[in-house]
């Protein structure tokens, strides 16, 4: 039996912590014969390094990043923790999976109360990373989403690279958008979700949250690894 280590960023937000815990519980419900444990790369404990050191003695391990794109935490923190061990592997981040776009589309429909209007524009609001692979991941996510909604999409980032989310919102208005909706490309409430809320968009979708479809993505990443 291979252990699934669900490794998230970690947050000080109580709502964010509850959301991630609920998501991991959804995975456990769908994998009743497997061991599923949490780990974190920042803010919270136990660290992914400590969890791997404990779990690899008991069984093979797959670390699935509960992150939406490649970045420092996946390419360095998690990779460095995984690399020394022959029986530990790393899955892909979640964000490029088509089911993530489906969840985003659901959150957007809720944000617009089921009614898209002429002149709507969506800004896909991502955390941001200077890693080119992360930019490619977010671009892929936006392409998946574009097939599911009737509004044009551009991308804004909370940190690391431009355009920032607020800049992307302002640019959409300059280009003629009459309503700008920020699509929160974040997993749970917390620091980055707060930045999306402050972006100046007319509507902001909720974080992806503890959704059964995301649990299926985590399981798919686990099995693919």
PDB file of N, CA and C in Angstrom, residues 88-139:
ATOM      1  N   UNK A  88      10.085   7.105  -2.590  1.00  0.00           N
ATOM      2  CA  UNK A  88       9.243   8.296  -2.499  1.00  0.00           C
ATOM      3  C   UNK A  88       9.189   8.971  -3.869  1.00  0.00           C
ATOM      4  N   UNK A  89       7.978   9.270  -4.327  1.00  0.00           N
ATOM      5  CA  UNK A  89       7.794   9.939  -5.611  1.00  0.00           C
ATOM      6  C   UNK A  89       6.952  11.199  -5.425  1.00  0.00           C
ATOM      7  N   UNK A  90       6.982  12.048  -6.444  1.00  0.00           N
ATOM      8  CA  UNK A  90       6.263  13.316  -6.392  1.00  0.00           C
ATOM      9  C   UNK A  90       5.277  13.392  -7.535  1.00  0.00           C
ATOM     10  N   UNK A  91       4.016  13.726  -7.222  1.00  0.00           N
ATOM     11  CA  UNK A  91       3.012  13.928  -8.252  1.00  0.00           C
ATOM     12  C   UNK A  91       3.038  15.346  -8.794  1.00  0.00           C
ATOM     13  N   UNK A  92       2.256  15.571  -9.819  1.00  0.00           N
ATOM     14  CA  UNK A  92       2.167  16.899 -10.429  1.00  0.00           C
ATOM     15  C   UNK A  92       1.241  17.805  -9.623  1.00  0.00           C
ATOM     16  N   UNK A  93       1.447  19.116  -9.708  1.00  0.00           N
ATOM     17  CA  UNK A  93       0.470  20.050  -9.133  1.00  0.00           C
ATOM     18  C   UNK A  93      -0.898  19.864  -9.791  1.00  0.00           C
ATOM     19  N   UNK A  94      -1.903  20.515  -9.244  1.00  0.00           N
ATOM     20  CA  UNK A  94      -3.277  20.233  -9.627  1.00  0.00           C
ATOM     21  C   UNK A  94      -3.815  21.075 -10.770  1.00  0.00           C
ATOM     22  N   UNK A  95      -3.248  22.267 -10.983  1.00  0.00           N
ATOM     23  CA  UNK A  95      -3.945  23.298 -11.733  1.00  0.00           C
ATOM     24  C   UNK A  95      -4.203  23.059 -13.194  1.00  0.00           C
ATOM     25  N   UNK A  96      -3.396  22.216 -13.864  1.00  0.00           N
ATOM     26  CA  UNK A  96      -3.590  22.016 -15.297  1.00  0.00           C
ATOM     27  C   UNK A  96      -4.618  20.938 -15.605  1.00  0.00           C
ATOM     28  N   UNK A  97      -5.133  20.260 -14.582  1.00  0.00           N
ATOM     29  CA  UNK A  97      -6.125  19.207 -14.817  1.00  0.00           C
ATOM     30  C   UNK A  97      -7.442  19.847 -15.273  1.00  0.00           C
ATOM     31  N   UNK A  98      -8.105  19.285 -16.292  1.00  0.00           N
ATOM     32  CA  UNK A  98      -9.355  19.886 -16.781  1.00  0.00           C
ATOM     33  C   UNK A  98     -10.444  20.009 -15.719  1.00  0.00           C
ATOM     34  N   UNK A  99     -10.449  19.143 -14.714  1.00  0.00           N
ATOM     35  CA  UNK A  99     -11.468  19.252 -13.674  1.00  0.00           C
ATOM     36  C   UNK A  99     -11.314  20.531 -12.851  1.00  0.00           C
ATOM     37  N   UNK A 100     -10.100  21.042 -12.746  1.00  0.00           N
ATOM     38  CA  UNK A 100      -9.907  22.307 -12.034  1.00  0.00           C
ATOM     39  C   UNK A 100     -10.638  23.428 -12.762  1.00  0.00           C
ATOM     40  N   UNK A 101     -10.575  23.424 -14.089  1.00  0.00           N
ATOM     41  CA  UNK A 101     -11.301  24.434 -14.865  1.00  0.00           C
ATOM     42  C   UNK A 101     -12.801  24.296 -14.659  1.00  0.00           C
ATOM     43  N   UNK A 102     -13.290  23.075 -14.512  1.00  0.00           N
ATOM     44  CA  UNK A 102     -14.716  22.888 -14.260  1.00  0.00           C
ATOM     45  C   UNK A 102     -15.124  23.506 -12.915  1.00  0.00           C
ATOM     46  N   UNK A 103     -14.280  23.323 -11.911  1.00  0.00           N
ATOM     47  CA  UNK A 103     -14.575  23.924 -10.611  1.00  0.00           C
ATOM     48  C   UNK A 103     -14.527  25.450 -10.715  1.00  0.00           C
ATOM     49  N   UNK A 104     -13.526  25.975 -11.405  1.00  0.00           N
ATOM     50  CA  UNK A 104     -13.446  27.421 -11.616  1.00  0.00           C
ATOM     51  C   UNK A 104     -14.708  27.955 -12.289  1.00  0.00           C
ATOM     52  N   UNK A 105     -15.176  27.237 -13.316  1.00  0.00           N
ATOM     53  CA  UNK A 105     -16.378  27.670 -14.025  1.00  0.00           C
ATOM     54  C   UNK A 105     -17.587  27.661 -13.100  1.00  0.00           C
ATOM     55  N   UNK A 106     -17.666  26.663 -12.230  1.00  0.00           N
ATOM     56  CA  UNK A 106     -18.765  26.612 -11.258  1.00  0.00           C
ATOM     57  C   UNK A 106     -18.713  27.809 -10.315  1.00  0.00           C
ATOM     58  N   UNK A 107     -17.516  28.126  -9.810  1.00  0.00           N
ATOM     59  CA  UNK A 107     -17.382  29.270  -8.900  1.00  0.00           C
ATOM     60  C   UNK A 107     -17.712  30.582  -9.616  1.00  0.00           C
ATOM     61  N   UNK A 108     -17.345  30.681 -10.878  1.00  0.00           N
ATOM     62  CA  UNK A 108     -17.656  31.898 -11.631  1.00  0.00           C
ATOM     63  C   UNK A 108     -19.159  32.043 -11.857  1.00  0.00           C
ATOM     64  N   UNK A 109     -19.829  30.947 -12.177  1.00  0.00           N
ATOM     65  CA  UNK A 109     -21.282  31.015 -12.355  1.00  0.00           C
ATOM     66  C   UNK A 109     -21.966  31.495 -11.077  1.00  0.00           C
ATOM     67  N   UNK A 110     -21.454  31.047  -9.940  1.00  0.00           N
ATOM     68  CA  UNK A 110     -22.013  31.518  -8.667  1.00  0.00           C
ATOM     69  C   UNK A 110     -21.750  33.010  -8.480  1.00  0.00           C
ATOM     70  N   UNK A 111     -20.548  33.455  -8.876  1.00  0.00           N
ATOM     71  CA  UNK A 111     -20.189  34.867  -8.694  1.00  0.00           C
ATOM     72  C   UNK A 111     -21.064  35.791  -9.530  1.00  0.00           C
ATOM     73  N   UNK A 112     -21.463  35.326 -10.718  1.00  0.00           N
ATOM     74  CA  UNK A 112     -22.312  36.156 -11.582  1.00  0.00           C
ATOM     75  C   UNK A 112     -23.789  35.785 -11.433  1.00  0.00           C
ATOM     76  N   UNK A 113     -24.077  34.953 -10.433  1.00  0.00           N
ATOM     77  CA  UNK A 113     -25.450  34.513 -10.139  1.00  0.00           C
ATOM     78  C   UNK A 113     -26.102  33.889 -11.370  1.00  0.00           C
ATOM     79  N   UNK A 114     -25.288  33.130 -12.110  1.00  0.00           N
ATOM     80  CA  UNK A 114     -25.803  32.391 -13.256  1.00  0.00           C
ATOM     81  C   UNK A 114     -26.092  33.223 -14.479  1.00  0.00           C
ATOM     82  N   UNK A 115     -25.729  34.505 -14.454  1.00  0.00           N
ATOM     83  CA  UNK A 115     -26.101  35.394 -15.558  1.00  0.00           C
ATOM     84  C   UNK A 115     -24.865  36.106 -16.113  1.00  0.00           C
ATOM     85  N   UNK A 116     -24.366  35.631 -17.250  1.00  0.00           N
ATOM     86  CA  UNK A 116     -23.283  36.313 -17.948  1.00  0.00           C
ATOM     87  C   UNK A 116     -23.864  37.461 -18.769  1.00  0.00           C
ATOM     88  N   UNK A 117     -23.139  38.582 -18.827  1.00  0.00           N
ATOM     89  CA  UNK A 117     -23.617  39.768 -19.513  1.00  0.00           C
ATOM     90  C   UNK A 117     -22.678  40.152 -20.651  1.00  0.00           C
ATOM     91  N   UNK A 118     -23.200  40.798 -21.688  1.00  0.00           N
ATOM     92  CA  UNK A 118     -22.310  41.363 -22.709  1.00  0.00           C
ATOM     93  C   UNK A 118     -21.339  42.344 -22.039  1.00  0.00           C
ATOM     94  N   UNK A 119     -20.098  42.280 -22.427  1.00  0.00           N
ATOM     95  CA  UNK A 119     -19.100  43.158 -21.830  1.00  0.00           C
ATOM     96  C   UNK A 119     -18.404  42.562 -20.622  1.00  0.00           C
ATOM     97  N   UNK A 120     -18.786  41.341 -20.219  1.00  0.00           N
ATOM     98  CA  UNK A 120     -18.068  40.674 -19.130  1.00  0.00           C
ATOM     99  C   UNK A 120     -16.657  40.291 -19.556  1.00  0.00           C
ATOM    100  N   UNK A 121     -15.752  40.336 -18.597  1.00  0.00           N
ATOM    101  CA  UNK A 121     -14.362  39.934 -18.819  1.00  0.00           C
ATOM    102  C   UNK A 121     -13.877  39.247 -17.549  1.00  0.00           C
ATOM    103  N   UNK A 122     -13.196  38.130 -17.708  1.00  0.00           N
ATOM    104  CA  UNK A 122     -12.680  37.369 -16.565  1.00  0.00           C
ATOM    105  C   UNK A 122     -11.177  37.541 -16.473  1.00  0.00           C
ATOM    106  N   UNK A 123     -10.698  37.850 -15.274  1.00  0.00           N
ATOM    107  CA  UNK A 123      -9.268  37.838 -14.985  1.00  0.00           C
ATOM    108  C   UNK A 123      -8.984  36.602 -14.140  1.00  0.00           C
ATOM    109  N   UNK A 124      -8.223  35.684 -14.694  1.00  0.00           N
ATOM    110  CA  UNK A 124      -7.812  34.514 -13.924  1.00  0.00           C
ATOM    111  C   UNK A 124      -6.728  34.969 -12.950  1.00  0.00           C
ATOM    112  N   UNK A 125      -7.053  34.954 -11.670  1.00  0.00           N
ATOM    113  CA  UNK A 125      -6.184  35.530 -10.642  1.00  0.00           C
ATOM    114  C   UNK A 125      -5.389  34.427  -9.964  1.00  0.00           C
ATOM    115  N   UNK A 126      -4.101  34.353 -10.297  1.00  0.00           N
ATOM    116  CA  UNK A 126      -3.230  33.290  -9.800  1.00  0.00           C
ATOM    117  C   UNK A 126      -2.220  33.849  -8.799  1.00  0.00           C
ATOM    118  N   UNK A 127      -1.643  32.968  -8.011  1.00  0.00           N
ATOM    119  CA  UNK A 127      -0.689  33.406  -6.991  1.00  0.00           C
ATOM    120  C   UNK A 127       0.554  34.037  -7.610  1.00  0.00           C
ATOM    121  N   UNK A 128       1.121  33.375  -8.632  1.00  0.00           N
ATOM    122  CA  UNK A 128       2.282  33.928  -9.315  1.00  0.00           C
ATOM    123  C   UNK A 128       3.578  33.295  -8.902  1.00  0.00           C
ATOM    124  N   UNK A 129       4.458  33.104  -9.879  1.00  0.00           N
ATOM    125  CA  UNK A 129       5.796  32.560  -9.660  1.00  0.00           C
ATOM    126  C   UNK A 129       6.671  32.991 -10.817  1.00  0.00           C
ATOM    127  N   UNK A 130       7.944  33.208 -10.539  1.00  0.00           N
ATOM    128  CA  UNK A 130       8.882  33.567 -11.605  1.00  0.00           C
ATOM    129  C   UNK A 130       9.326  32.346 -12.412  1.00  0.00           C
ATOM    130  N   UNK A 131       8.941  31.162 -11.995  1.00  0.00           N
ATOM    131  CA  UNK A 131       9.278  29.936 -12.718  1.00  0.00           C
ATOM    132  C   UNK A 131       8.488  29.892 -14.029  1.00  0.00           C
ATOM    133  N   UNK A 132       9.163  29.809 -15.181  1.00  0.00           N
ATOM    134  CA  UNK A 132       8.421  29.770 -16.458  1.00  0.00           C
ATOM    135  C   UNK A 132       7.427  28.619 -16.534  1.00  0.00           C
ATOM    136  N   UNK A 133       7.724  27.510 -15.873  1.00  0.00           N
ATOM    137  CA  UNK A 133       6.785  26.387 -15.878  1.00  0.00           C
ATOM    138  C   UNK A 133       5.487  26.750 -15.185  1.00  0.00           C
ATOM    139  N   UNK A 134       5.562  27.599 -14.165  1.00  0.00           N
ATOM    140  CA  UNK A 134       4.350  28.039 -13.475  1.00  0.00           C
ATOM    141  C   UNK A 134       3.501  28.902 -14.396  1.00  0.00           C
ATOM    142  N   UNK A 135       4.144  29.769 -15.159  1.00  0.00           N
ATOM    143  CA  UNK A 135       3.413  30.605 -16.124  1.00  0.00           C
ATOM    144  C   UNK A 135       2.715  29.716 -17.150  1.00  0.00           C
ATOM    145  N   UNK A 136       3.406  28.683 -17.607  1.00  0.00           N
ATOM    146  CA  UNK A 136       2.805  27.754 -18.566  1.00  0.00           C
ATOM    147  C   UNK A 136       1.612  27.033 -17.961  1.00  0.00           C
ATOM    148  N   UNK A 137       1.720  26.662 -16.680  1.00  0.00           N
ATOM    149  CA  UNK A 137       0.608  25.989 -16.004  1.00  0.00           C
ATOM    150  C   UNK A 137      -0.620  26.886 -15.926  1.00  0.00           C
ATOM    151  N   UNK A 138      -0.422  28.151 -15.567  1.00  0.00           N
ATOM    152  CA  UNK A 138      -1.553  29.072 -15.456  1.00  0.00           C
ATOM    153  C   UNK A 138      -2.155  29.345 -16.835  1.00  0.00           C
ATOM    154  N   UNK A 139      -1.303  29.446 -17.831  1.00  0.00           N
ATOM    155  CA  UNK A 139      -1.802  29.630 -19.198  1.00  0.00           C
ATOM    156  C   UNK A 139      -2.654  28.438 -19.623  1.00  0.00           C
TER     157      UNK A 139
END
